[in-house]
PDB file of C-alpha atoms in Angstrom:
ATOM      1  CA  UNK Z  11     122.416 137.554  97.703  1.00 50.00           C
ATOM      2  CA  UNK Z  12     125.150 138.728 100.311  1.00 48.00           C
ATOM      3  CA  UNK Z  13     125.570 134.909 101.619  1.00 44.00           C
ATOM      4  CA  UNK Z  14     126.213 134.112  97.797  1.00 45.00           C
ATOM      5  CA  UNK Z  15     129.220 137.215  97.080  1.00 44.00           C
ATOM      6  CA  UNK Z  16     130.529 135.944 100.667  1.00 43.00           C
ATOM      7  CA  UNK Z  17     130.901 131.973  99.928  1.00 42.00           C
ATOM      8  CA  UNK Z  18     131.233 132.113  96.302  1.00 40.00           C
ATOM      9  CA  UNK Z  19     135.014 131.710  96.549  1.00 37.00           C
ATOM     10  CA  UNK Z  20     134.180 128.718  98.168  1.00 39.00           C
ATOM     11  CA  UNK Z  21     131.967 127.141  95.617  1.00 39.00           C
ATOM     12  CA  UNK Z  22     134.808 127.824  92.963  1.00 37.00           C
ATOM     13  CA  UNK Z  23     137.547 126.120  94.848  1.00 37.00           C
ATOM     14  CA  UNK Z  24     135.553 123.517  95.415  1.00 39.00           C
ATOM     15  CA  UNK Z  25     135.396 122.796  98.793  1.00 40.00           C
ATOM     16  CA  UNK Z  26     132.163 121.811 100.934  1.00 41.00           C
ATOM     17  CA  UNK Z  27     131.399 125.006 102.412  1.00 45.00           C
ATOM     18  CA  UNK Z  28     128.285 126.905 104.156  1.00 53.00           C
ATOM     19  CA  UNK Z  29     124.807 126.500 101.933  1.00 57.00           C
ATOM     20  CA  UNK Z  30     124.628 128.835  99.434  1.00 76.00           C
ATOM     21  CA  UNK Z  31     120.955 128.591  98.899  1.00 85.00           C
ATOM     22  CA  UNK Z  32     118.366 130.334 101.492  1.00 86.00           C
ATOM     23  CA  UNK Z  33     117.608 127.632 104.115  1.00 86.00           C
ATOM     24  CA  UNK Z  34     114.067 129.297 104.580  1.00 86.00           C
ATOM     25  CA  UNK Z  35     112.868 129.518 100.918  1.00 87.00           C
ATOM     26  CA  UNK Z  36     114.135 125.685 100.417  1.00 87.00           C
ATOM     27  CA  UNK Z  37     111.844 124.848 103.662  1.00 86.00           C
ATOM     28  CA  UNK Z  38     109.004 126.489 101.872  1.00 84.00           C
ATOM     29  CA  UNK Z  39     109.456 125.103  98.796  1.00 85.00           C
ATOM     30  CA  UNK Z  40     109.534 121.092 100.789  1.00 84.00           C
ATOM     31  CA  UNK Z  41     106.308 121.922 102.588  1.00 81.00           C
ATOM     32  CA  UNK Z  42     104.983 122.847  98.953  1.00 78.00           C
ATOM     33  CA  UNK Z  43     105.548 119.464  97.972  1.00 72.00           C
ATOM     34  CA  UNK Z  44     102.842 117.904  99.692  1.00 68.00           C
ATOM     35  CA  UNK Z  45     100.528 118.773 102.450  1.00 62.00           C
ATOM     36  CA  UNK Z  46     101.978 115.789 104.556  1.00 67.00           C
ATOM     37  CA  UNK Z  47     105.275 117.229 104.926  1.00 71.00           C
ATOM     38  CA  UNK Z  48     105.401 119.034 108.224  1.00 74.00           C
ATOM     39  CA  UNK Z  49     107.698 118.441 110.257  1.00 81.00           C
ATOM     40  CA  UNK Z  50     111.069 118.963 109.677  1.00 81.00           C
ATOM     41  CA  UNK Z  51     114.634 118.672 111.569  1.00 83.00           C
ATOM     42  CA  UNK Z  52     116.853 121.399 111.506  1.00 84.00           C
ATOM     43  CA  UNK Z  53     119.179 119.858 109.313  1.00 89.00           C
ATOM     44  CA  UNK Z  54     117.401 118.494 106.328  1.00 90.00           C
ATOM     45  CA  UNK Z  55     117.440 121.704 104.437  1.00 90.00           C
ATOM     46  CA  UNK Z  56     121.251 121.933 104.713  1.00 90.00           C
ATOM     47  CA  UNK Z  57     121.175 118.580 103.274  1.00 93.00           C
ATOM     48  CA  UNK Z  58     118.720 120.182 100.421  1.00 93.00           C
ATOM     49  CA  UNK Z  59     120.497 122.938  99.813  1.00 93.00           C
ATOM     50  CA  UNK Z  60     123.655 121.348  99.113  1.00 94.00           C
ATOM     51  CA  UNK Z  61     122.029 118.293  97.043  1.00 95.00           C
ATOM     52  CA  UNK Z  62     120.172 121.898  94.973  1.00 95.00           C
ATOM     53  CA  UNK Z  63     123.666 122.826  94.088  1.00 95.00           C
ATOM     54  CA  UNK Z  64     125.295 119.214  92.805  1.00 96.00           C
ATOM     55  CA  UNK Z  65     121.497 118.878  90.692  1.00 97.00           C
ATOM     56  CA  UNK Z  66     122.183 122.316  89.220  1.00 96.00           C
ATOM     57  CA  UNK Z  67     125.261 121.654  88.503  1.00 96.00           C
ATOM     58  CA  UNK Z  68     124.820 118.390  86.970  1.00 96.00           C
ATOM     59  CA  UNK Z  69     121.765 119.894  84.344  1.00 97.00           C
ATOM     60  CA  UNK Z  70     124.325 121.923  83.777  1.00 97.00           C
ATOM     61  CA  UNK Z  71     127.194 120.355  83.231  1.00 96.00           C
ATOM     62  CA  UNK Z  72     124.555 117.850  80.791  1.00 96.00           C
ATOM     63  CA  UNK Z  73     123.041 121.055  78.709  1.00 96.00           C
ATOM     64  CA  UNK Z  74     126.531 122.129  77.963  1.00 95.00           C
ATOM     65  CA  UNK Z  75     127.334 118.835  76.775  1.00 95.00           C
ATOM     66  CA  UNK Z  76     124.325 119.660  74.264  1.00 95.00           C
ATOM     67  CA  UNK Z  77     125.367 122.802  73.342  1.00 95.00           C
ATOM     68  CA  UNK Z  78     128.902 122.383  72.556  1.00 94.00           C
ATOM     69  CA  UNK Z  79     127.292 119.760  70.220  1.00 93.00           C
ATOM     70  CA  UNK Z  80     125.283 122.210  67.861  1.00 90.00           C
ATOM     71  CA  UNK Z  81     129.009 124.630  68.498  1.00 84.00           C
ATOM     72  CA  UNK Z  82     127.834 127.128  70.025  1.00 90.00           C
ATOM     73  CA  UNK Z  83     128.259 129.426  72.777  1.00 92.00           C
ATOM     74  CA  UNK Z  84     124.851 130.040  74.265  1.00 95.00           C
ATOM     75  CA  UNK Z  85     123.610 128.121  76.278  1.00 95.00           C
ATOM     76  CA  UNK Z  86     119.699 127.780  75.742  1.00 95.00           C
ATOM     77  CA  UNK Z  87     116.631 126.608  77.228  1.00 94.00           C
ATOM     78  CA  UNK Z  88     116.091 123.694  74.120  1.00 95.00           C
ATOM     79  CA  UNK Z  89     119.631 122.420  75.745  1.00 96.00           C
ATOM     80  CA  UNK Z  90     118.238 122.047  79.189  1.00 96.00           C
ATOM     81  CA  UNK Z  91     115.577 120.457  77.555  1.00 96.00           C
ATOM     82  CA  UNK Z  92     117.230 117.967  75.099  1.00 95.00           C
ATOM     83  CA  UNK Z  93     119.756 117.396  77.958  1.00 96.00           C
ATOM     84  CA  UNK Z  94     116.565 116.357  80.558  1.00 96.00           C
ATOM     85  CA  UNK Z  95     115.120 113.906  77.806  1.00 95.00           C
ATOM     86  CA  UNK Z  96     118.860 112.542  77.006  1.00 95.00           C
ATOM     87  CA  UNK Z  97     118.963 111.785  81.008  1.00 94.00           C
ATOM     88  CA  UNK Z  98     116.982 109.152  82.199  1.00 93.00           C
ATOM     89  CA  UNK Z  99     117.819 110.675  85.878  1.00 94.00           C
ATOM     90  CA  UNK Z 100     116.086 113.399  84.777  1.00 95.00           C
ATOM     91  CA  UNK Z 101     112.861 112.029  83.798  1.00 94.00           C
ATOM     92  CA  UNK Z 102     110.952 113.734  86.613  1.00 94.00           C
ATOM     93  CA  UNK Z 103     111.626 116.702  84.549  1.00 95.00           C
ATOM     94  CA  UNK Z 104     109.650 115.716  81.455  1.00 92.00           C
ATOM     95  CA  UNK Z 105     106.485 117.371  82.572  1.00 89.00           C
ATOM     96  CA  UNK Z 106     108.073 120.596  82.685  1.00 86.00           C
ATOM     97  CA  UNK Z 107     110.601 120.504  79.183  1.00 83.00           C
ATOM     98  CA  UNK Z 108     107.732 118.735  77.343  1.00 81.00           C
ATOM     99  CA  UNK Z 109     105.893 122.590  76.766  1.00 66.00           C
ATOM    100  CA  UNK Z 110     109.565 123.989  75.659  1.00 55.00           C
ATOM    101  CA  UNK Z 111     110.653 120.670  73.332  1.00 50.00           C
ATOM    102  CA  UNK Z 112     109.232 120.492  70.206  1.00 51.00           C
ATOM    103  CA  UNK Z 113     108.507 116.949  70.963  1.00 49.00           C
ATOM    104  CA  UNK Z 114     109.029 114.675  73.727  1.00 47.00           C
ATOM    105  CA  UNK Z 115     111.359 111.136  72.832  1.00 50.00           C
ATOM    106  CA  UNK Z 116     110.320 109.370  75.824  1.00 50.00           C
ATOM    107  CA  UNK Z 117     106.328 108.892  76.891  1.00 54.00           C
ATOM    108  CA  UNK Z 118     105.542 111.068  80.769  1.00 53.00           C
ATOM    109  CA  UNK Z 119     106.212 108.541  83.615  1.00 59.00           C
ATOM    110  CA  UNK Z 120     103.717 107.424  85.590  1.00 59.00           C
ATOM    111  CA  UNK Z 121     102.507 109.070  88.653  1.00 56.00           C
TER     112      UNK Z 121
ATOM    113  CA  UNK G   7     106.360 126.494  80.970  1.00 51.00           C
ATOM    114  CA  UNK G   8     103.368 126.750  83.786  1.00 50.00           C
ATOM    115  CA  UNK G   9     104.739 129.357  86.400  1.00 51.00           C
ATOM    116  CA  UNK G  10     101.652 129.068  88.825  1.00 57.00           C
ATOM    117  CA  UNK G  11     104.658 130.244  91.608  1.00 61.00           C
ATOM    118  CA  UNK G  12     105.536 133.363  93.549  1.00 65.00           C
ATOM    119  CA  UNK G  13     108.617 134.257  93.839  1.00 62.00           C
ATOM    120  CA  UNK G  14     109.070 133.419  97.632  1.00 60.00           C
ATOM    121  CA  UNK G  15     108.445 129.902  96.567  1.00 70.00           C
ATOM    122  CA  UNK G  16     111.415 129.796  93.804  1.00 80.00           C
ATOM    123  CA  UNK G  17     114.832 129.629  94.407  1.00 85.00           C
ATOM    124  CA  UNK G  18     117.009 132.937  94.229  1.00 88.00           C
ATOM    125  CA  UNK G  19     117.987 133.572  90.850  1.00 88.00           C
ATOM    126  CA  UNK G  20     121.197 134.832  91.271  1.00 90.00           C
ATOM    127  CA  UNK G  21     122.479 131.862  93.257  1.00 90.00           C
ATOM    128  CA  UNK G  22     121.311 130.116  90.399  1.00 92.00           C
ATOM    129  CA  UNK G  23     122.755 131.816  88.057  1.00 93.00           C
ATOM    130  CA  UNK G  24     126.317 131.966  89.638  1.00 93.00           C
ATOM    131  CA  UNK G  25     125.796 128.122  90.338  1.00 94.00           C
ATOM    132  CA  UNK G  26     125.187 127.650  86.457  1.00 95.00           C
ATOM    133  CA  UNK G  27     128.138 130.304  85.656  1.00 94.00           C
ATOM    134  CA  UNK G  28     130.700 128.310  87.735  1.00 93.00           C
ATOM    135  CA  UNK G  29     130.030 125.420  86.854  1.00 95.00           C
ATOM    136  CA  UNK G  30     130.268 126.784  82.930  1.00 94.00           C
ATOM    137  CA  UNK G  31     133.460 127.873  83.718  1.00 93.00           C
ATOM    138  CA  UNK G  32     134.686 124.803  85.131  1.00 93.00           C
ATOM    139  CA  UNK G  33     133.610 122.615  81.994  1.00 92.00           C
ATOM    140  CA  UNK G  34     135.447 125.336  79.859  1.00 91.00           C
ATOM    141  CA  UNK G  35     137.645 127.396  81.441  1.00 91.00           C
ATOM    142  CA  UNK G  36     139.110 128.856  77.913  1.00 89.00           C
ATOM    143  CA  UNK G  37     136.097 129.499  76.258  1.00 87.00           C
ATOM    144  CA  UNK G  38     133.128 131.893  77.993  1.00 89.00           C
ATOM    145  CA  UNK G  39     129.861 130.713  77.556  1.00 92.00           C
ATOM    146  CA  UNK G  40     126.628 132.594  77.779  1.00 93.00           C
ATOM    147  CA  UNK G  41     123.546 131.488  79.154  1.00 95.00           C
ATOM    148  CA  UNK G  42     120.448 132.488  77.622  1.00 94.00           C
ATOM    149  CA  UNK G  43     117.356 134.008  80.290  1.00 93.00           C
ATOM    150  CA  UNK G  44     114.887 131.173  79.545  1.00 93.00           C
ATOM    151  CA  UNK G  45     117.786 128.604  80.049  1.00 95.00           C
ATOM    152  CA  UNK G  46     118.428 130.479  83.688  1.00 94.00           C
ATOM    153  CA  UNK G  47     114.690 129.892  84.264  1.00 93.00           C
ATOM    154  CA  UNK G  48     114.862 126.389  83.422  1.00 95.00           C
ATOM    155  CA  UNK G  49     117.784 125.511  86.074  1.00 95.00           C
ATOM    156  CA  UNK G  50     116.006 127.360  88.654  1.00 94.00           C
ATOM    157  CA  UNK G  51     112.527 125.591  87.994  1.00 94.00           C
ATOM    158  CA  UNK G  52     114.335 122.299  87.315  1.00 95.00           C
ATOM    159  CA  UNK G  53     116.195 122.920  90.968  1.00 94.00           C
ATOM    160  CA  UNK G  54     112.889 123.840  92.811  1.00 93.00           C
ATOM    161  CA  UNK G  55     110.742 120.283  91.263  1.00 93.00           C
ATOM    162  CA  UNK G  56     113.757 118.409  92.234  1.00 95.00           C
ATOM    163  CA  UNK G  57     113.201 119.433  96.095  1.00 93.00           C
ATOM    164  CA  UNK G  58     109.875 118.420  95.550  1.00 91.00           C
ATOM    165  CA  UNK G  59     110.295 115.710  93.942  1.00 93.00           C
ATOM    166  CA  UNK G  60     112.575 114.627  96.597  1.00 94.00           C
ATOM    167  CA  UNK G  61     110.840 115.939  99.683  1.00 93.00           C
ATOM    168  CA  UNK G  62     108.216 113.859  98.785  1.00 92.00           C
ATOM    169  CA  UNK G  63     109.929 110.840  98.572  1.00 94.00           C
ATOM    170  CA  UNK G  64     111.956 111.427 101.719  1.00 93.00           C
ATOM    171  CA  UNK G  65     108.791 112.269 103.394  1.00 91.00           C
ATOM    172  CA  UNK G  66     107.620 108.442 102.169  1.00 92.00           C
ATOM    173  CA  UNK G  67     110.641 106.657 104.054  1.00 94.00           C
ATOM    174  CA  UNK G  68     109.942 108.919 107.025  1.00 92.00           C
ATOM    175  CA  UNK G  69     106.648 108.125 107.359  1.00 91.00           C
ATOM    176  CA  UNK G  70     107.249 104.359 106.831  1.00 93.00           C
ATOM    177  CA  UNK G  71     109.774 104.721 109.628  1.00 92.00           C
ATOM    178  CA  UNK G  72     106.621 105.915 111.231  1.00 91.00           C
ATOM    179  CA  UNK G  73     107.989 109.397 112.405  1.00 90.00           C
ATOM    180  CA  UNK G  74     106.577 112.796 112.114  1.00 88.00           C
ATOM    181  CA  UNK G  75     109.971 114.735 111.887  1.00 90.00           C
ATOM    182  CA  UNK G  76     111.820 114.231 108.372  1.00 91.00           C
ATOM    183  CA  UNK G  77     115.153 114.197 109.249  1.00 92.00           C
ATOM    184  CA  UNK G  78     118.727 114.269 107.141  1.00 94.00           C
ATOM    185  CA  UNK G  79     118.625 109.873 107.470  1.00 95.00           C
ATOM    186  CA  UNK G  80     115.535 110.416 105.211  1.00 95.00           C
ATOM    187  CA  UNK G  81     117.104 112.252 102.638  1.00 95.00           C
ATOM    188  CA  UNK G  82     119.974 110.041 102.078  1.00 97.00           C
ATOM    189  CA  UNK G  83     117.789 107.199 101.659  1.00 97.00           C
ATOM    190  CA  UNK G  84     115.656 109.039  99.418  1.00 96.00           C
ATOM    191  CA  UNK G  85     118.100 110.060  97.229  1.00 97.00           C
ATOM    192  CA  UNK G  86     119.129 106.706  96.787  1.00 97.00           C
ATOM    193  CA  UNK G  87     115.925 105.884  95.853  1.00 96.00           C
ATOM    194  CA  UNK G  88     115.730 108.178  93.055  1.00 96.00           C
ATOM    195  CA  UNK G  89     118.947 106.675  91.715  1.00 95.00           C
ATOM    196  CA  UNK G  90     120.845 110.233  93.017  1.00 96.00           C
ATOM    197  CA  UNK G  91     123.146 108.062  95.094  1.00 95.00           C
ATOM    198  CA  UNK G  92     126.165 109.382  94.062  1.00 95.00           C
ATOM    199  CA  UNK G  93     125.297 112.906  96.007  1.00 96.00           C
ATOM    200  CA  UNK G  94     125.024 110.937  98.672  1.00 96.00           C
ATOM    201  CA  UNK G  95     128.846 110.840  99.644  1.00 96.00           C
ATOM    202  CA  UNK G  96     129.554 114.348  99.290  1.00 95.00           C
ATOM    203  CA  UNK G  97     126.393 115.636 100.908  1.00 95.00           C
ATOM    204  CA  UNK G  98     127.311 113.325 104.087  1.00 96.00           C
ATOM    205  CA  UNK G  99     130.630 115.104 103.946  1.00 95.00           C
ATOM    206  CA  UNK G 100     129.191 118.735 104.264  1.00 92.00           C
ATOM    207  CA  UNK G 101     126.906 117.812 106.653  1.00 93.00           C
ATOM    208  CA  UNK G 102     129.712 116.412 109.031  1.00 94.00           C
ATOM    209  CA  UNK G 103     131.429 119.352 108.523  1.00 91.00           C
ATOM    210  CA  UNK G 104     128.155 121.673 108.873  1.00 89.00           C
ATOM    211  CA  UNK G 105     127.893 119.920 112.118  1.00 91.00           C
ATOM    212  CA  UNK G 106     131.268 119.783 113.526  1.00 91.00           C
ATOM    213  CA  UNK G 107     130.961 123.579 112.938  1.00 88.00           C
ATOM    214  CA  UNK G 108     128.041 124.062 114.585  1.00 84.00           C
ATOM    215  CA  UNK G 109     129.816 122.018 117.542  1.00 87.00           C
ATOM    216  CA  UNK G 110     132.388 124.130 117.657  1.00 84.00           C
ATOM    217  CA  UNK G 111     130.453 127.201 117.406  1.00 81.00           C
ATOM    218  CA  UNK G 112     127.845 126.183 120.299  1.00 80.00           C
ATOM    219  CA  UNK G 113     131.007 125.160 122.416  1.00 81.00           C
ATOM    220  CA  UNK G 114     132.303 129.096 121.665  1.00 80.00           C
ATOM    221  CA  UNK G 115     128.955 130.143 122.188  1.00 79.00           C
ATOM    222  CA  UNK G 116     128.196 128.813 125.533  1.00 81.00           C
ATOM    223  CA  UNK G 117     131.809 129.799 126.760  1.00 83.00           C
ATOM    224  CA  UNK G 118     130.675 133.221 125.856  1.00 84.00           C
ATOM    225  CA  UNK G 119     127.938 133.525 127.453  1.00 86.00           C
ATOM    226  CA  UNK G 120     129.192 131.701 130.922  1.00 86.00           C
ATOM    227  CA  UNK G 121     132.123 134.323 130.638  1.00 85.00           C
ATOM    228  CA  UNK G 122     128.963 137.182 129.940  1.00 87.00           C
ATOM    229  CA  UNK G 123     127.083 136.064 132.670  1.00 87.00           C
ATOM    230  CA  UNK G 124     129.934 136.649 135.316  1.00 87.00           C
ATOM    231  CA  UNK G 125     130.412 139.331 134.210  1.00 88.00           C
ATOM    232  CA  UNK G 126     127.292 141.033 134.677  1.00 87.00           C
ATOM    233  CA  UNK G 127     126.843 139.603 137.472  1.00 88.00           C
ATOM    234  CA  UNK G 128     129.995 141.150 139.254  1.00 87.00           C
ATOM    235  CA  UNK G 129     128.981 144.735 138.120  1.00 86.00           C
ATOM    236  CA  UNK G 130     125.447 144.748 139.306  1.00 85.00           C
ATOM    237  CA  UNK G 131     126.760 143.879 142.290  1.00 82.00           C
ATOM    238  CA  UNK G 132     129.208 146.453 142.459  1.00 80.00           C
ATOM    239  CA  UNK G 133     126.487 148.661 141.178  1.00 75.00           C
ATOM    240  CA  UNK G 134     123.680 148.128 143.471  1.00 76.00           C
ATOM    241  CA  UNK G 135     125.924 148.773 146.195  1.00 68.00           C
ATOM    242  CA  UNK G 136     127.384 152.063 145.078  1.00 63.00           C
ATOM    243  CA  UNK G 137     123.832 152.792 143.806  1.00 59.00           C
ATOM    244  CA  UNK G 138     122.368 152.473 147.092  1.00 60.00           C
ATOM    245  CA  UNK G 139     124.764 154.804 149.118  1.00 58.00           C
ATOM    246  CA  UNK G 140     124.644 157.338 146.281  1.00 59.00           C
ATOM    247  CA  UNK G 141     120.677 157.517 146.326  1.00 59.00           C
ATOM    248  CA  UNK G 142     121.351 158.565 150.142  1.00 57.00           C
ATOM    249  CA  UNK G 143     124.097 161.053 149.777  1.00 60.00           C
ATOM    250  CA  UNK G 144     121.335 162.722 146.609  1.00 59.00           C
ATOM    251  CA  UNK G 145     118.831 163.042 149.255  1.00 58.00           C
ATOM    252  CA  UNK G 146     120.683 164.591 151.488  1.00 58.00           C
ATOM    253  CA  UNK G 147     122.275 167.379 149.540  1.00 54.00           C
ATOM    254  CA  UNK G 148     119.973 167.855 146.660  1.00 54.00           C
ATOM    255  CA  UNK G 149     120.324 171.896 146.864  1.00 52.00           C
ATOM    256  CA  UNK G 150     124.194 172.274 146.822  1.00 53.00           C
ATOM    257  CA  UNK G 151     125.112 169.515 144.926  1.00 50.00           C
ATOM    258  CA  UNK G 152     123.132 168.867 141.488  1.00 48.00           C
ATOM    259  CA  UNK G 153     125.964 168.913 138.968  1.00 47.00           C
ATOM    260  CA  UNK G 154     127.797 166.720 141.692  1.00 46.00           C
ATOM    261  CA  UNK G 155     125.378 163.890 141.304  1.00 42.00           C
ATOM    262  CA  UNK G 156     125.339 163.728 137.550  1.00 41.00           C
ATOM    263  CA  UNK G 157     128.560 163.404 137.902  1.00 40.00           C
ATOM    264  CA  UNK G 158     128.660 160.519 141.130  1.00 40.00           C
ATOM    265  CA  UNK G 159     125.871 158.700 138.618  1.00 40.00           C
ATOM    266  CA  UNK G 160     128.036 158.617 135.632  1.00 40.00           C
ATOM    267  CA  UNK G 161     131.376 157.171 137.724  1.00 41.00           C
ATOM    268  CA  UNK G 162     131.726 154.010 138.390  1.00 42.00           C
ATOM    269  CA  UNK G 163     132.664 152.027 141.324  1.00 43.00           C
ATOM    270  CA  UNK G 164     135.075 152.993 143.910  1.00 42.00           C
ATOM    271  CA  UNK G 165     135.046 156.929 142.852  1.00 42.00           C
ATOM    272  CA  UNK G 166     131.790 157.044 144.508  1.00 40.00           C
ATOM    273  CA  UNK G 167     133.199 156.210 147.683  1.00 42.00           C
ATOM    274  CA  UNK G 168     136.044 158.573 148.050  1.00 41.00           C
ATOM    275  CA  UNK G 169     133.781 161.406 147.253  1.00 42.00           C
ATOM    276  CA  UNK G 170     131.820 160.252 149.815  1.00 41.00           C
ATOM    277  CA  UNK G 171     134.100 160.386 151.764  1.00 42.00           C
ATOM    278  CA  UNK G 172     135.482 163.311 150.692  1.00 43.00           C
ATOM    279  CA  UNK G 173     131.926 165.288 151.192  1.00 43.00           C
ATOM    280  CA  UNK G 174     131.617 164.153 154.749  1.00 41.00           C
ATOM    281  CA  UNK G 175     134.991 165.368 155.903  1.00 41.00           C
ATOM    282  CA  UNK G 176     133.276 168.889 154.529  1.00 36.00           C
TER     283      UNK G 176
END
């Protein structure tokens, strides 16, 4: 929480600075993915972090797209979703808007 | 949504939430917009499958590289792979720069710690010596001179010496 109030400035000028997001939690979270993942270098989860932040941003930057559509100022979680199925770069997402959507436009990809 | 997930597996929701919020701003910096809870829990579940999703696949092209260590090589490829490939360029940018940093900072570091090292060095030398004679003058005079010797311990170097000196000539 303090690295985010330090760096923020940074994020909003837009320059590549220090990872916002907790380089620990983002290792847990890649181990989590699969029980082969073990080992890894000390600089992959800088790499994560900052490829967390430019996905984020671009879902977001997508959802808003959505919601200035239906005019209005709230963004919601049927945005996210509509923006996800709109996306075919987002596909791997389909799983988890499918429950919130009221009904999915594209089939679930294959595993 | 199925939230089988502790909270030391998600993603901190406030750097979530101010990653949304700036971003917002950015696509409309004269109108505020509000985003709803469920929408904030959306990003941050969306951001936490997309490491998977990714760490998997990076894992993949490790392991085909037959290595046991995923390293940041890994990631670019896999990104590519999932058709993210325009992160690609800026992420290669802050990594040079995380590194070059952390070049810089290790150089600092190490300068540091040589200068530390001396350092110590050259006062526990001092010390022991001006330990050792002090040790012998507190044997000798242990009856007349208590409140002398907490004060010869707390001194420093060459004090000790001149009192020494000083005592003698007494």
């Amino acid at each position: 929480m303090r690295q985010a109030g330090t760096y923020s400035g940074m994020v909003i000028s837009g320059k590549t600075g220090p990872h916002l997001l907790p380089l620990a939690r983002i290792k847990k979270i890649m181990k989590k993915s699969g029980e082969e993942v073990k080992m890894i270098s000390g600089e992959s989860p800088i790499v994560f972090s900052k490829a967390c932040e430019l996905f984020i941003k671009e879902l977001t930057q997508r959802s808003w797209m959505v919601t200035i559509k239906g005019k209005t100022r709230t963004l919601s979680k049927e945005d996210v979703a509509s923006a996800v199925l709109a996306t075919d770069l987002f596909d791997f997402l389909l799983n988890l808007v499918s429950q919130s959507a009221p009904a999915p436009l594209h089939p679930k990809p294959p595993n | 949504m199925e939230k089988v997930v502790s909270e030391a597996e998600e993603l901190p929701k406030a750097i979530v939430r101010r990653l949304v919020k700036d971003k917002l701003s950015e696509c409309s910096p004269d109108y505020d917009f509000n985003v709803h809870k469920d929408a904030h829990l959306a990003f941050a579940e969306s951001a936490r499958i997309f490491i998977h999703y990714l760490s998997a696949t990076a894992n993949d092209i490790c392991k085909e590289s037959r290595r046991q260590t995923m390293n940041a090589e890994d990631v670019f490829k896999a990104l590519e792979e999932i058709e993210f490939s325009e992160f690609v360029k800026p992420l290669r940018a802050s990594l040079a720069e995380f590194r070059k940093k952390n070049a810089e900072k290790k150089g600092g570091a190490a300068k540091e710690n040589e200068a530390k090292r001396k350092r110590k060095l050259e006062d526990s030398s001092a010390k022991n010596g001006s330990k050792t004679k002090q040790k012998k003058l507190d044997t000798n005079k242990e009856e007349e001179q208590e409140e002398g010797e907490e004060e010869e311990e707390g001194q420093g170097d060459g004090e000790g010496e001149g009192e020494e000196d000083n005592r003698e000539s007494e």
